[in-house]
Short mmCIF file of C-alpha atoms and ligand atoms in Angstrom, two decimals:
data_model
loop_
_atom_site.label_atom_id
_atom_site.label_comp_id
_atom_site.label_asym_id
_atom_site.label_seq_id
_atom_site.Cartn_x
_atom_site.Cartn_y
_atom_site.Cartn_z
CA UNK T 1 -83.95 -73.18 39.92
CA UNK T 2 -83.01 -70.56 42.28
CA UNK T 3 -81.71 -73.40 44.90
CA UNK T 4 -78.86 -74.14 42.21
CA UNK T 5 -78.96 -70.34 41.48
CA UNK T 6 -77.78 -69.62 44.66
CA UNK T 7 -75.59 -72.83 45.56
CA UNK T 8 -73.68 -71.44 41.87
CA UNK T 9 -73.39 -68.09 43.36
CA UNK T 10 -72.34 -68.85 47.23
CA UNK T 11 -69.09 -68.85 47.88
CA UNK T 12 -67.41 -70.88 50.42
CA UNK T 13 -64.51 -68.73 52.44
CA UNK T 14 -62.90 -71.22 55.06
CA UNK T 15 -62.31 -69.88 58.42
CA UNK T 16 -63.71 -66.56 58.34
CA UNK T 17 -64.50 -64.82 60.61
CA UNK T 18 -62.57 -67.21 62.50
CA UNK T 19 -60.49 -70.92 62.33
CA UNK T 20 -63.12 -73.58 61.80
CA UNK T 21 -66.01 -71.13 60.35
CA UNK T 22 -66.80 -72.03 56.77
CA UNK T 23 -68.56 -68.50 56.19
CA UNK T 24 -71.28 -68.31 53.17
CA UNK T 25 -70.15 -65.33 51.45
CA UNK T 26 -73.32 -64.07 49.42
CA UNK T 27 -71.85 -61.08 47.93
CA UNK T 28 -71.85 -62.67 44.33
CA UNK T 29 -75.18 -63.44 44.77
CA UNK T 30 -76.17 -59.68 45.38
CA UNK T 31 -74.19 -58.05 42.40
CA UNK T 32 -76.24 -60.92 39.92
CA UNK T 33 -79.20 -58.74 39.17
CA UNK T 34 -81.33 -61.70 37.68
CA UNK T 35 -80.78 -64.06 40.74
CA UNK T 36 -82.05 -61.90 43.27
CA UNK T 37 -85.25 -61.07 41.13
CA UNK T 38 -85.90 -64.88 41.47
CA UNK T 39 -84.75 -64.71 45.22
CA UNK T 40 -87.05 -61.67 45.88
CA UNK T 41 -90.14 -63.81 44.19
CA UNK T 42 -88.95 -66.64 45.81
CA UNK T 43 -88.85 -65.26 49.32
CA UNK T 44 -92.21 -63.62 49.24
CA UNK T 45 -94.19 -67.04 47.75
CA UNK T 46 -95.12 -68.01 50.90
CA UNK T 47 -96.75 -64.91 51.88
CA UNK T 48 -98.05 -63.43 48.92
CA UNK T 49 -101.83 -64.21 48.96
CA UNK T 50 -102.51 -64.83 52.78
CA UNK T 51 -106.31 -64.38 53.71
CA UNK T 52 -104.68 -62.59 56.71
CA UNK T 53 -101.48 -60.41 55.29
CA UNK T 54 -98.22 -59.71 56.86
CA UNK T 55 -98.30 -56.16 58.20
CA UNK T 56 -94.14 -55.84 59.24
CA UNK T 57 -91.27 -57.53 58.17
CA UNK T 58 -88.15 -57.38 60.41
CA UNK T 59 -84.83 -57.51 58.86
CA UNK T 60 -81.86 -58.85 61.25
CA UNK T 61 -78.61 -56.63 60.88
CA UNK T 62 -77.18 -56.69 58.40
CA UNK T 63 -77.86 -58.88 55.53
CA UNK T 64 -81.61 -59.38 56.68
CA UNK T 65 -81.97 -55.44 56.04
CA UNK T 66 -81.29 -56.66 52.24
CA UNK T 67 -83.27 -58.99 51.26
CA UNK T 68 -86.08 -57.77 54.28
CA UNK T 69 -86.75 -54.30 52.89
CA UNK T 70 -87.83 -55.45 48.79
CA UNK T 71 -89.81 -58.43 50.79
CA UNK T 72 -91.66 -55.84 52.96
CA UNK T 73 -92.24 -53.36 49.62
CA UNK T 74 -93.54 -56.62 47.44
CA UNK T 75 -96.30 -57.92 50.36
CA UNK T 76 -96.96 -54.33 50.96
CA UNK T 77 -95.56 -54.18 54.65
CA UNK T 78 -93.56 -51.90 56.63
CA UNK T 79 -89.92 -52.77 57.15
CA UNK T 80 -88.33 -53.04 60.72
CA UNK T 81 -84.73 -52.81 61.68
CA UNK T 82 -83.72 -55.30 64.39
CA UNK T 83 -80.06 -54.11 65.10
CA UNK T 84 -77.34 -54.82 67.15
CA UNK T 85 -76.75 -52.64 70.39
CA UNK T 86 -76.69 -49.48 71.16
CA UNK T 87 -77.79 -48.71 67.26
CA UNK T 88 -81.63 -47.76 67.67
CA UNK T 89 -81.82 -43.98 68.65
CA UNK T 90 -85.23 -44.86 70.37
CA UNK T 91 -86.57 -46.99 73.15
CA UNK T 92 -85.86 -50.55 72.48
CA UNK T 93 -86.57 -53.99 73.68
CA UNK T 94 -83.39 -56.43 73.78
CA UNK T 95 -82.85 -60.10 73.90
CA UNK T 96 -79.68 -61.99 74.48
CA UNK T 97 -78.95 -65.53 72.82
CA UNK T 98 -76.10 -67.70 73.34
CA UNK T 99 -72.45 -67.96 71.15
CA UNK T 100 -69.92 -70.90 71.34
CA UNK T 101 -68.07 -68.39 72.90
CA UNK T 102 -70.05 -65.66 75.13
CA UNK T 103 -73.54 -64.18 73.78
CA UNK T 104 -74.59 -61.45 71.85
CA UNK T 105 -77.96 -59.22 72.02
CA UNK T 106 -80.07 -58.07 69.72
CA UNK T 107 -82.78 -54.78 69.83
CA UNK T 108 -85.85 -53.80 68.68
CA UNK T 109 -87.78 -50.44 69.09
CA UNK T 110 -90.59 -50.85 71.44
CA UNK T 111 -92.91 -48.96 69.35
CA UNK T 112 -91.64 -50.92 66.27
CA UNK T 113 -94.68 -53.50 66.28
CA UNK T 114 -97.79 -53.08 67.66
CA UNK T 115 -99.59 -56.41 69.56
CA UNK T 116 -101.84 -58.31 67.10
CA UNK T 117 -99.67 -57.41 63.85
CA UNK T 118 -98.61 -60.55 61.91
CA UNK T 119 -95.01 -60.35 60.97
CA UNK T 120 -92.11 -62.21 59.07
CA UNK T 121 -88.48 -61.65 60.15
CA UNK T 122 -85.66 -62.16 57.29
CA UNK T 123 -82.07 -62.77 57.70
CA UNK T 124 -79.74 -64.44 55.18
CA UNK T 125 -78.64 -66.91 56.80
CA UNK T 126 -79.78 -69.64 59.18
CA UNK T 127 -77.16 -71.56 61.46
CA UNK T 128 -77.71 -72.35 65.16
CA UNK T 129 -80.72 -70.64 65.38
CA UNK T 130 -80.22 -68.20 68.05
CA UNK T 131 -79.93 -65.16 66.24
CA UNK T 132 -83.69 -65.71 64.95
CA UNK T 133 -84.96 -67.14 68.12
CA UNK T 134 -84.19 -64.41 69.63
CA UNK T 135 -85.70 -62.29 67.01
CA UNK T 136 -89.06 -63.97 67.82
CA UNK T 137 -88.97 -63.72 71.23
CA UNK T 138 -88.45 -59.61 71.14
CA UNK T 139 -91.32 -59.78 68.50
CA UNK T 140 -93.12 -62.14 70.53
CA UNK T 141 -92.43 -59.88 73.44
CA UNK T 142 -94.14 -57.11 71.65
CA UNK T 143 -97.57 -59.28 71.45
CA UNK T 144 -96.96 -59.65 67.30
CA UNK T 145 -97.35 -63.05 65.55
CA UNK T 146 -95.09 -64.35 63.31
CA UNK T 147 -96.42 -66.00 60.75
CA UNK T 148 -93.04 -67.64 59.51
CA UNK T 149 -89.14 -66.71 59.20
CA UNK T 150 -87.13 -66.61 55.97
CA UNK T 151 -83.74 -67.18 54.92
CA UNK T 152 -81.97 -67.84 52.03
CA UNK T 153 -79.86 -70.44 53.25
CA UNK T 154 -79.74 -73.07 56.22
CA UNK T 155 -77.33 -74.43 57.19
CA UNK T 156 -79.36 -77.64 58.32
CA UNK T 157 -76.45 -79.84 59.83
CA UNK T 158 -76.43 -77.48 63.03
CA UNK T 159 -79.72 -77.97 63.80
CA UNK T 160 -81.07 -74.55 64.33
CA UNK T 161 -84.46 -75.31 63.49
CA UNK T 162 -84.96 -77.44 66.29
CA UNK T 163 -85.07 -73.87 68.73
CA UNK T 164 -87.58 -72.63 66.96
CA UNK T 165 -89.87 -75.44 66.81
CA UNK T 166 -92.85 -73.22 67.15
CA UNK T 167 -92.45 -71.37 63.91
CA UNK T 168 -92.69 -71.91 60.49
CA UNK T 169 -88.62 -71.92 58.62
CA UNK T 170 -88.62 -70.87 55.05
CA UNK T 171 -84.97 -71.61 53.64
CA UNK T 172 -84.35 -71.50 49.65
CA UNK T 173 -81.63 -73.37 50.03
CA UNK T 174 -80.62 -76.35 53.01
CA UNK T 175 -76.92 -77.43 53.26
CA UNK T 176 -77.44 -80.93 55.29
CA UNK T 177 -73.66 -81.95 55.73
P1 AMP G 201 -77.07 -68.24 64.21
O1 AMP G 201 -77.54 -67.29 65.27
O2 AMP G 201 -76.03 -69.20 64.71
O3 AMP G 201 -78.21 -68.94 63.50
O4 AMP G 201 -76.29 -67.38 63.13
C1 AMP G 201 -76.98 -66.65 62.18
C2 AMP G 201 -76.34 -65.30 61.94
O5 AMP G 201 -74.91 -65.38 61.87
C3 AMP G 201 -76.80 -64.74 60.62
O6 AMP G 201 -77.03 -63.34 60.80
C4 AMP G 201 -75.66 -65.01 59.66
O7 AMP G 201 -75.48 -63.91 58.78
C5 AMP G 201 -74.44 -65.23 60.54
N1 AMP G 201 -73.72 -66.49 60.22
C6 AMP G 201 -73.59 -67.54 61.04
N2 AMP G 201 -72.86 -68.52 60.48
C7 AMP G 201 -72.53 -68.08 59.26
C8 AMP G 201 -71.79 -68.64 58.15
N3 AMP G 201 -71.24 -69.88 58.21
N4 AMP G 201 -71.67 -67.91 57.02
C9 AMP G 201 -72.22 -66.67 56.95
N5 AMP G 201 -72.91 -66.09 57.94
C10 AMP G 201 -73.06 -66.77 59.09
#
């Protein structure tokens, strides 16, 4: 149901941001008001009902601030920003991760998560993995544990799961080819 939901709603824009990039624009999936009330029950299922709750969720910037912040207010969590540099006005915590071309960083404030919590990190989308990866190493870094990572779509063929064999991958919807 809300895997053909959201294949309906996805649409493909070929090479953007760049040649070759087929980018998953989800931006008629956020103005359909009754598909993301199924993706918002949808992303918390896994969660909901843990002997052992989730105490954060951390949303990756931007999309993951979306779809992270109504996740963190339906398991009754705390939402944290992980944000691109130079964004946080605090102290932060920063981890780099590889591009085809170059490498990118991500930040976290240090105070953000304290050791011990048990956290989920959100983004909307899923590709080569290093944008998450990193996302659990900073949390990781900050002694939390995180309990699982959720996306609403994977883009499976690039293998991304395979770097972050030591978590648990929620995806509502897996593109294999
Ligand atoms: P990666 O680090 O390769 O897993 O890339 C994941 C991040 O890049 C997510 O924040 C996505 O929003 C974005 N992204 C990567 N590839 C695509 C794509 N084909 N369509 C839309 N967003 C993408």
């Amino acid at each position: 149901m809300v895997h053909s939901l959201i294949d309906d709603l996805i649409r493909d824009v070929p090479d953007f941001p760049k040649k070759g990039i087929v980018f998953k624009d989800i931006t008629p999936i956020l103005a359909d008001a009754k598909a993301m009330a199924l993706i918002y029950e949808a992303l918390a299922a896994p969660y909901v009902n843990l002997e052992q709750p989730v105490s954060k969720v951390l949303g990756i910037e931007s999309r993951g601030f979306i779809f992270g912040t109504p996740l963190a207010h339906r398991l009754g969590a705390g939402f944290v920003p992980v944000r691109k540099p130079g964004k946080l006005p605090w102290k932060t915590v920063s981890e780099s991760y590889a591009l085809e071309y170059g490498e990118d960083t991500i930040e976290l404030h240090e105070d953000a998560v304290t050791p011990g919590e048990r956290v989920v990190i959100v983004d909307d989308l899923l590709a080569t993995g290093g944008t998450l990866s990193a996302a659990v190493r900073l949390a990781r870094r900050l002694g939390a544990e995180v309990v699982g990572c959720s996306v609403l779509v994977e883009l499976g063929f690039l293998g991304g799961r395979k770097r972050l064999e030591a978590v648990e991958i929620h995806s509502l919807i897996n593109y294999e080819e």
